[in-house]
mmCIF file of C-alpha atoms in Angstrom:
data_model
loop_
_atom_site.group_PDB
_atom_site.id
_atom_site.type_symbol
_atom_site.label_atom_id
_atom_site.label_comp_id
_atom_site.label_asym_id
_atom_site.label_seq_id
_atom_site.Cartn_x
_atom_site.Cartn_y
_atom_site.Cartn_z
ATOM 1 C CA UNK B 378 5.818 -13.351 -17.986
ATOM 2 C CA UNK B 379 2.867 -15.290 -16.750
ATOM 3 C CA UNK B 380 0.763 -13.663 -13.752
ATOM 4 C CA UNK B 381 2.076 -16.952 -11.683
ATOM 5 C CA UNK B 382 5.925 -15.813 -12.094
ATOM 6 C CA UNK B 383 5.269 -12.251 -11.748
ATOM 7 C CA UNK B 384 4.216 -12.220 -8.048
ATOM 8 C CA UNK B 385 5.832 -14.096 -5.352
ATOM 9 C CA UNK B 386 4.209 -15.442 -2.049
ATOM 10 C CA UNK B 387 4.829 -16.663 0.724
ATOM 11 C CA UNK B 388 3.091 -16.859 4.597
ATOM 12 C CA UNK B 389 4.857 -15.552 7.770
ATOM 13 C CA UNK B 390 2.440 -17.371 10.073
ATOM 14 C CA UNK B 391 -0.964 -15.092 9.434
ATOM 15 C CA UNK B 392 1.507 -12.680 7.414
ATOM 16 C CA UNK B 393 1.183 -12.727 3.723
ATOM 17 C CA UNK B 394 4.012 -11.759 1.914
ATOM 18 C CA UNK B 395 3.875 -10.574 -1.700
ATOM 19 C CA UNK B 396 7.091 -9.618 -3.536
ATOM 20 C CA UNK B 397 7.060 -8.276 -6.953
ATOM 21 C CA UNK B 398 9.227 -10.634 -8.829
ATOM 22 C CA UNK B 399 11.013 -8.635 -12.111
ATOM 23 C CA UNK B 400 14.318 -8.021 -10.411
ATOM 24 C CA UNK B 401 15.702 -7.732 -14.091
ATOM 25 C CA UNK B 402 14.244 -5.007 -14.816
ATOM 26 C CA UNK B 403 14.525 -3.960 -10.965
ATOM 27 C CA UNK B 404 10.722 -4.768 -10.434
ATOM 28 C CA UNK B 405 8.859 -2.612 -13.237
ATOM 29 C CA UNK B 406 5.551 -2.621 -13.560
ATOM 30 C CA UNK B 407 3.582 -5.292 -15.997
ATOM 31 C CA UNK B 408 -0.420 -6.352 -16.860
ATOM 32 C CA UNK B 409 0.805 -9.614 -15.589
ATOM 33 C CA UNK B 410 1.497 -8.249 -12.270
ATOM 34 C CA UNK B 411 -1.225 -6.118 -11.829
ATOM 35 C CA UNK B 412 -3.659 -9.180 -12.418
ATOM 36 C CA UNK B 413 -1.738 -11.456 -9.872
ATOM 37 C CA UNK B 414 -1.379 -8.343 -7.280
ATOM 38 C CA UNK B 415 -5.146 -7.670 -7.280
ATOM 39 C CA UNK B 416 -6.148 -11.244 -7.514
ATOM 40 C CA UNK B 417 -3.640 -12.213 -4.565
ATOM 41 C CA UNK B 418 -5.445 -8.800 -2.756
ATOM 42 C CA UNK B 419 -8.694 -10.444 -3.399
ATOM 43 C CA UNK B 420 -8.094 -13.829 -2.063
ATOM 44 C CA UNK B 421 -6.549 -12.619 0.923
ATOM 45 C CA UNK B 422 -9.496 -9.993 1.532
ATOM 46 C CA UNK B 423 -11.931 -13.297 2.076
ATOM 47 C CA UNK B 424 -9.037 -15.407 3.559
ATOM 48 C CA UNK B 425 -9.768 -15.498 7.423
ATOM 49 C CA UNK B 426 -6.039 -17.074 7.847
ATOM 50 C CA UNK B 427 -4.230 -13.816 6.676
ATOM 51 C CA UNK B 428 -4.050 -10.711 9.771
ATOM 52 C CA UNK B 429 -1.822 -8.371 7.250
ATOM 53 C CA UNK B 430 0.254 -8.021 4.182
ATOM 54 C CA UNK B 431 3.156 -7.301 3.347
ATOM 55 C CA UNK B 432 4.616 -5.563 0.115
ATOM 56 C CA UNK B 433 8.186 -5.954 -1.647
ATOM 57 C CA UNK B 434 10.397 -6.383 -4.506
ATOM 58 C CA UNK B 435 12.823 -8.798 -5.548
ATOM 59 C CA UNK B 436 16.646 -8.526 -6.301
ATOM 60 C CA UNK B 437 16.937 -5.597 -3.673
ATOM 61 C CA UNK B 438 14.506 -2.801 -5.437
ATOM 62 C CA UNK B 439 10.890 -2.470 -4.744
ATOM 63 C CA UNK B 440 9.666 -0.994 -7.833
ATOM 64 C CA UNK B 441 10.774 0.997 -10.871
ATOM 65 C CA UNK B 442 7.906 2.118 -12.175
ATOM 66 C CA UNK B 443 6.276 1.373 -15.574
ATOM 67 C CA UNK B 444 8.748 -0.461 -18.019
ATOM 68 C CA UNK B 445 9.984 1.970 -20.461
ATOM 69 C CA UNK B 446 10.115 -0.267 -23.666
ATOM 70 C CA UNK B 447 6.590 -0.835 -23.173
ATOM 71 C CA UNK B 448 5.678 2.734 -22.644
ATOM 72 C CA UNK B 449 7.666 3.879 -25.623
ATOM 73 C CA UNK B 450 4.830 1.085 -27.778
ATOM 74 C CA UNK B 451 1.828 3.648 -26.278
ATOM 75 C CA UNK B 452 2.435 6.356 -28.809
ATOM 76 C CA UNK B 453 1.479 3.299 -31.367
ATOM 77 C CA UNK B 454 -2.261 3.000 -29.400
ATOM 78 C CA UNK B 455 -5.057 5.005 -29.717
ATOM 79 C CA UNK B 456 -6.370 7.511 -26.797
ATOM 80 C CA UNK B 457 -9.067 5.431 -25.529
ATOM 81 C CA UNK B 458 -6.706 2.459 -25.618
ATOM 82 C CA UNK B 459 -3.802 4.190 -24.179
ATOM 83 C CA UNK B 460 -6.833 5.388 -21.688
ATOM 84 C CA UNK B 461 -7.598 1.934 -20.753
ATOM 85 C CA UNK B 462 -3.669 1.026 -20.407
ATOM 86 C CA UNK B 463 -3.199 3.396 -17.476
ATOM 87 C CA UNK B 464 -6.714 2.191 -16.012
ATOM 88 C CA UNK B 465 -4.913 -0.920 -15.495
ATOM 89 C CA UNK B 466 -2.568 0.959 -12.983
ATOM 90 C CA UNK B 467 -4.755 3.089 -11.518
ATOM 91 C CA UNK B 468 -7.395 -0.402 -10.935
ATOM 92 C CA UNK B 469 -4.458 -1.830 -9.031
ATOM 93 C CA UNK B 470 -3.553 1.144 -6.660
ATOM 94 C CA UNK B 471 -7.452 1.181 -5.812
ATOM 95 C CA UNK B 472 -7.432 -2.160 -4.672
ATOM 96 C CA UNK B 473 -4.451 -1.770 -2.362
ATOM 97 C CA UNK B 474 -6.634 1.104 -0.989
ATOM 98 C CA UNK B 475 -9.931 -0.842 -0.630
ATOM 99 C CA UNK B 476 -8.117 -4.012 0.630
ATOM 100 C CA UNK B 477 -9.597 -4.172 4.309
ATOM 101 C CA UNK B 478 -6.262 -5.938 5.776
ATOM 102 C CA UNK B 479 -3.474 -4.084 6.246
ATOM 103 C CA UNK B 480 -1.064 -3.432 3.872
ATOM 104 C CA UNK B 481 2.518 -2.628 4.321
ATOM 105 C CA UNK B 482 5.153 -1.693 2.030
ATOM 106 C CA UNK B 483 8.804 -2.881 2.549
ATOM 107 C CA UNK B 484 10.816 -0.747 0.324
ATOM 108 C CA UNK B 485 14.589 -1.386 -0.134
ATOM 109 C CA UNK B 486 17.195 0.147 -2.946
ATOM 110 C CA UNK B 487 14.589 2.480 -5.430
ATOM 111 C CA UNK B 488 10.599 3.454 -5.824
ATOM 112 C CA UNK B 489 10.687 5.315 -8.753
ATOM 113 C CA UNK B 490 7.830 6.541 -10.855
ATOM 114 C CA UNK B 491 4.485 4.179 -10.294
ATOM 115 C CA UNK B 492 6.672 2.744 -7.770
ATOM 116 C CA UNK B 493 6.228 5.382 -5.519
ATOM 117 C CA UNK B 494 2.375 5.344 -5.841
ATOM 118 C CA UNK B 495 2.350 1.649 -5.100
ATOM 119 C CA UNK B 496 4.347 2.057 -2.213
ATOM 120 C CA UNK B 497 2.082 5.199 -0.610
ATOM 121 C CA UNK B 498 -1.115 2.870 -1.562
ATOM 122 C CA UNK B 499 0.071 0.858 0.907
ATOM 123 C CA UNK B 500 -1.347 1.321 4.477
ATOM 124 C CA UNK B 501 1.820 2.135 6.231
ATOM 125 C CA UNK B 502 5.247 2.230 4.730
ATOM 126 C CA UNK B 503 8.694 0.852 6.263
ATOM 127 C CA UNK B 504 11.713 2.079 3.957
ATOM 128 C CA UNK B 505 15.416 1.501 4.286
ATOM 129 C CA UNK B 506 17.618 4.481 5.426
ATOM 130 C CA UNK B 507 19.092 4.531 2.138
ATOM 131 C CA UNK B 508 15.998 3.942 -0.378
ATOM 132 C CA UNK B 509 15.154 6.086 -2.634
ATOM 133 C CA UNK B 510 12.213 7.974 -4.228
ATOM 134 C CA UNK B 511 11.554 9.378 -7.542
ATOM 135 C CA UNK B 512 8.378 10.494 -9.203
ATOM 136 C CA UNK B 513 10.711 10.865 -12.474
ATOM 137 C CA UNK B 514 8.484 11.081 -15.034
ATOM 138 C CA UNK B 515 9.432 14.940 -16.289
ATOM 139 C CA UNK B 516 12.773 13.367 -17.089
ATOM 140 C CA UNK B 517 11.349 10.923 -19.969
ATOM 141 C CA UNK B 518 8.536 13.781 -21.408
ATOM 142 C CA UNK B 519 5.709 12.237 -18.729
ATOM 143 C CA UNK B 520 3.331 13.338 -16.329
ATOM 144 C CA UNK B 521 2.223 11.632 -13.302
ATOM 145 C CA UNK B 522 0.234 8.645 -12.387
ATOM 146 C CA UNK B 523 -0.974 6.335 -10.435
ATOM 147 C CA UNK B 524 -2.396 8.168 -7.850
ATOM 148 C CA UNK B 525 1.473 9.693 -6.742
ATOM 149 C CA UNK B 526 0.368 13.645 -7.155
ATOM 150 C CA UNK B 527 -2.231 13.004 -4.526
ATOM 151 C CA UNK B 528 -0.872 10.514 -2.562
ATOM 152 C CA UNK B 529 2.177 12.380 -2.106
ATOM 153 C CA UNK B 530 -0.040 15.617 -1.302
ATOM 154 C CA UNK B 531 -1.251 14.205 1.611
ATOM 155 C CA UNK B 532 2.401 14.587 3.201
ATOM 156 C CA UNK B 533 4.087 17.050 1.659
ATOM 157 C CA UNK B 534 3.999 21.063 1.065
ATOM 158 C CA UNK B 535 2.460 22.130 -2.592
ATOM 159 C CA UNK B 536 5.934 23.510 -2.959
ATOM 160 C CA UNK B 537 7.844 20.377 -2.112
ATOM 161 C CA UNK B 538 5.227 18.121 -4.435
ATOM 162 C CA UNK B 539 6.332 20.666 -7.079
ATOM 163 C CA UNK B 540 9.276 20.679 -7.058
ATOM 164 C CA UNK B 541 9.825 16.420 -7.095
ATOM 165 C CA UNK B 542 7.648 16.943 -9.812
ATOM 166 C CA UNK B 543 9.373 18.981 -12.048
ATOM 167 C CA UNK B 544 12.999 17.807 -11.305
ATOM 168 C CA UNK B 545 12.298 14.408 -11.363
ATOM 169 C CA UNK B 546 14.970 14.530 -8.066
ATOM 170 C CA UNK B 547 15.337 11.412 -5.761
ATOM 171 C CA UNK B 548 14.284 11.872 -2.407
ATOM 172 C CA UNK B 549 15.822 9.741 0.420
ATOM 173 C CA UNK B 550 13.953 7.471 2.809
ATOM 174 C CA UNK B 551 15.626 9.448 5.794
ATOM 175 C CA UNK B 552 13.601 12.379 4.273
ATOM 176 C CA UNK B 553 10.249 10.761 3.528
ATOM 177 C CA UNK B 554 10.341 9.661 7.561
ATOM 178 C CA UNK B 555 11.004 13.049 8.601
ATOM 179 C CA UNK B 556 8.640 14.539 6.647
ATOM 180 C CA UNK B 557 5.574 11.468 7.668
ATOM 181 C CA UNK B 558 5.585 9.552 4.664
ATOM 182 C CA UNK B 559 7.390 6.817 5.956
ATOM 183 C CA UNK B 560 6.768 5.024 9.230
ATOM 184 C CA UNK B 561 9.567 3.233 10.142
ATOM 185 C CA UNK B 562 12.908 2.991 9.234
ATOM 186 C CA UNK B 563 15.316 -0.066 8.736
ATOM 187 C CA UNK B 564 19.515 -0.715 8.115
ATOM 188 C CA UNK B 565 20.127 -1.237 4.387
ATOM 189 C CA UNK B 566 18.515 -5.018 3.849
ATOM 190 C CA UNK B 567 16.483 -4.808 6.669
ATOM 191 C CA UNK B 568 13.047 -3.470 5.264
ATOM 192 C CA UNK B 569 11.505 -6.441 4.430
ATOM 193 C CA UNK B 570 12.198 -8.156 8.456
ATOM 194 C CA UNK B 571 10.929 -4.966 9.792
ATOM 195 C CA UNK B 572 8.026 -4.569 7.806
ATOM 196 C CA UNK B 573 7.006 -8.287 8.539
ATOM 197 C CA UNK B 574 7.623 -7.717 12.437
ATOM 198 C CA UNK B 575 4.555 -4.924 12.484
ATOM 199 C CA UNK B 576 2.461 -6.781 10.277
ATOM 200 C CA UNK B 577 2.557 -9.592 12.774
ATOM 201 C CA UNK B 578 1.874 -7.198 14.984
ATOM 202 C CA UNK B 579 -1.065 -6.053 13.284
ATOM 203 C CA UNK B 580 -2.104 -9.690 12.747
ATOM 204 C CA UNK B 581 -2.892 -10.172 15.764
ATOM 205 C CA UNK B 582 -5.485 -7.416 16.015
ATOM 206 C CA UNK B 583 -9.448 -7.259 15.369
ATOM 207 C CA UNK B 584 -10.365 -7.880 12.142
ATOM 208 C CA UNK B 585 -13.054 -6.363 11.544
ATOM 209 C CA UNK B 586 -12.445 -3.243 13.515
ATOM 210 C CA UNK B 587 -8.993 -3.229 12.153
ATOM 211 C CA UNK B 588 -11.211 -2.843 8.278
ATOM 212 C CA UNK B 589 -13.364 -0.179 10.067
ATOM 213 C CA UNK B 590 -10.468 1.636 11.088
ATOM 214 C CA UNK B 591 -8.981 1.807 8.008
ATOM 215 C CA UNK B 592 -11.661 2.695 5.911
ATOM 216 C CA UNK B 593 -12.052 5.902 8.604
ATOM 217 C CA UNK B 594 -8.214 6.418 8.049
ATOM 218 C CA UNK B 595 -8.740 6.657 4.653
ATOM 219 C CA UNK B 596 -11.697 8.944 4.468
ATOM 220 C CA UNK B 597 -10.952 11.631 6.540
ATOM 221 C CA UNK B 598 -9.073 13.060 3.929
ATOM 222 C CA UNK B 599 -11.950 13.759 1.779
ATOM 223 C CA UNK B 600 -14.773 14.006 4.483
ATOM 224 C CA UNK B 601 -16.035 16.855 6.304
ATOM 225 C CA UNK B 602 -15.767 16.820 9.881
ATOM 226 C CA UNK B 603 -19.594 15.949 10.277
ATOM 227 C CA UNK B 604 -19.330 13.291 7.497
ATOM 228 C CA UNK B 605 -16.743 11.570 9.734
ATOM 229 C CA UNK B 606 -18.803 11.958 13.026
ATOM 230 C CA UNK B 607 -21.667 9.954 11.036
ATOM 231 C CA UNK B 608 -19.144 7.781 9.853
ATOM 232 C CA UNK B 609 -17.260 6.937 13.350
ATOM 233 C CA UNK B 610 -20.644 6.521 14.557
ATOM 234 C CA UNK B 611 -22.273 3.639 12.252
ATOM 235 C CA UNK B 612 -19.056 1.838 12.930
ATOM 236 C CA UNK B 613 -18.965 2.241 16.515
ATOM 237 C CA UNK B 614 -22.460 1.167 17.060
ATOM 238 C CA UNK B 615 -21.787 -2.089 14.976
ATOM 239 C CA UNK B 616 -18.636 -2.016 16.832
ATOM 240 C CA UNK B 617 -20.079 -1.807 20.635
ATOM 241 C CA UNK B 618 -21.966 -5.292 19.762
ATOM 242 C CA UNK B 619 -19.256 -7.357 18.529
ATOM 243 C CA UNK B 620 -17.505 -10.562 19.498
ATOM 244 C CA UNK B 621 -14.079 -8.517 19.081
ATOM 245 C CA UNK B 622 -15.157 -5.573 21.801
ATOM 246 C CA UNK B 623 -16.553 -8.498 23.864
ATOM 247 C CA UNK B 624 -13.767 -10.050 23.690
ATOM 248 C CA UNK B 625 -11.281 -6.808 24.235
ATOM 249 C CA UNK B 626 -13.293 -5.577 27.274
ATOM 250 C CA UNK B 627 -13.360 -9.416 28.961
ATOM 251 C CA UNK B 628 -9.662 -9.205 28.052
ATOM 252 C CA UNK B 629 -9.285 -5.790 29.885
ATOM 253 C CA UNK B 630 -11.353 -6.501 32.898
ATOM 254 C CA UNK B 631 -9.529 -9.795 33.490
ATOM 255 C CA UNK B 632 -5.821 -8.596 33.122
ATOM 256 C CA UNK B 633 -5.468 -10.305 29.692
ATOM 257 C CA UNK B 634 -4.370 -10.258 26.412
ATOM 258 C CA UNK B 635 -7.200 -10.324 24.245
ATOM 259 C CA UNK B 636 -6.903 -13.477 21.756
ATOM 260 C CA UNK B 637 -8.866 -11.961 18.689
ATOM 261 C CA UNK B 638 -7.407 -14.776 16.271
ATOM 262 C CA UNK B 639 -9.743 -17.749 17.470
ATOM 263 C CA UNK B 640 -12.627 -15.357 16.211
ATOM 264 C CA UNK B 641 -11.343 -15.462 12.468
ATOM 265 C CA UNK B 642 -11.855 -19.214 12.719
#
């Protein structure tokens, strides 16, 4: 499959959807669609037109993982090219991190395996009631990847991450909400709407501030407290002397909406 047919998209006004388009094998993971994923991440990064993204899958899953007759070829590589293999994954789930517009994952039917990294990558996550979750690897001989130990850490108990870990059990959407992993949740089919509704929400915001804020989001996992006061700082500072504040104060002060799009122009 060519990088062209393996990702989908299509605009939503200053939306861009992406959908992951392998609904055969119900969206598993291939080189061709990490290349057009982190090219299409890329182009929108520098593309003033596009406020947020959105995520999917085709065919009513969002992502099964790695594909399994590929995987079982690895054995056949050496380390350092098996090494370089997984690089390929882990490449992609950095540059849904360091992509400075939002990104939001609209998962319907199953995230299973790499799946569920790509999905928790994302900036915020909307998930049907009745999607489902598996880091399943232990059930094929596999350890994690991806990122899905840690990203999953940041939500959940070291005794809960263990135990999805070792059973390879599917977790429900329902449960991923309560527990803060999920944001929002939609009717069976109704992911994808929802998810686009608060990215055009988002779209509408400050650009730049909206990067700022999300690179702070991001580190405060890993920073100490007076790391992130330095941090908070240098962007508030740039912040304080921007068109966008000047024009979100004016806004205020007048009784307004603020109109940050005819900035990105």
């Amino acid at each position: 499959m060519s990088s062209e047919q393996a990702l989908l998209s299509r605009r939503e006004g200053a939306v861009l959807v992406l959908s992951n388009n392998n609904p055969a094998a119900r969206n598993a993971l291939s080189p061709a669609f990490y290349q057009a994923l982190t090219q299409a991440l890329a182009d929108a990064s520098s593309d003033s037109t596009v406020g947020a993204i959105v995520l999917t899958g085709e065919g009513g899953h969002f992502c099964a993982g790695g594909d399994l007759r590929q995987l079982v070829k690895r054995r056949e590589l050496s380390l350092p090219e098996r090494r370089e293999k997984i690089e390929g994954l882990h490449d992609l789930i950095r540059a849904v991190r360091a992509c400075p517009k939002p990104v939001i994952a609209a998962v319907e039917g199953a995230a299973a395996g790499a799946g569920v990294s790509l999905a928790l990558a994302c900036d915020m996550v909307v998930a049907a009631r009745n999607a489902v979750f598996s880091v399943a690897y232990v059930k094929i001989g596999l350890t994690p990847d991806g990122g899905a130990t840690a990203l999953l850490a940041q939500f959940l108990s070291r005794q809960v991450l263990t135990e999805l870990c070792l059973t390879g059990e599917r977790i429900s959407g329902e449960r991923l909400h309560a527990l803060g992993a999920v944001n929002r949740l939609a009717e069976s089919g109704a992911a994808l709407a929802e998810a686009i509704a608060l990215a055009q929400q988002l779209a509408t915001g400050p650009d730049v501030a909206m990067a700022h804020i999300k690179a702070l989001c991001h580190a405060a996992y890993d920073n100490t407290l007076e790391q992130q006061l330095d941090a908070e700082r240098e962007f508030m500072v740039q912040a304080q002397a921007s068109e966008e504040s000047r024009e979100g104060m004016a806004a205020f002060l007048e009784k307004r909406s603020p109109d940050y799009t005819q900035l990105r122009k």
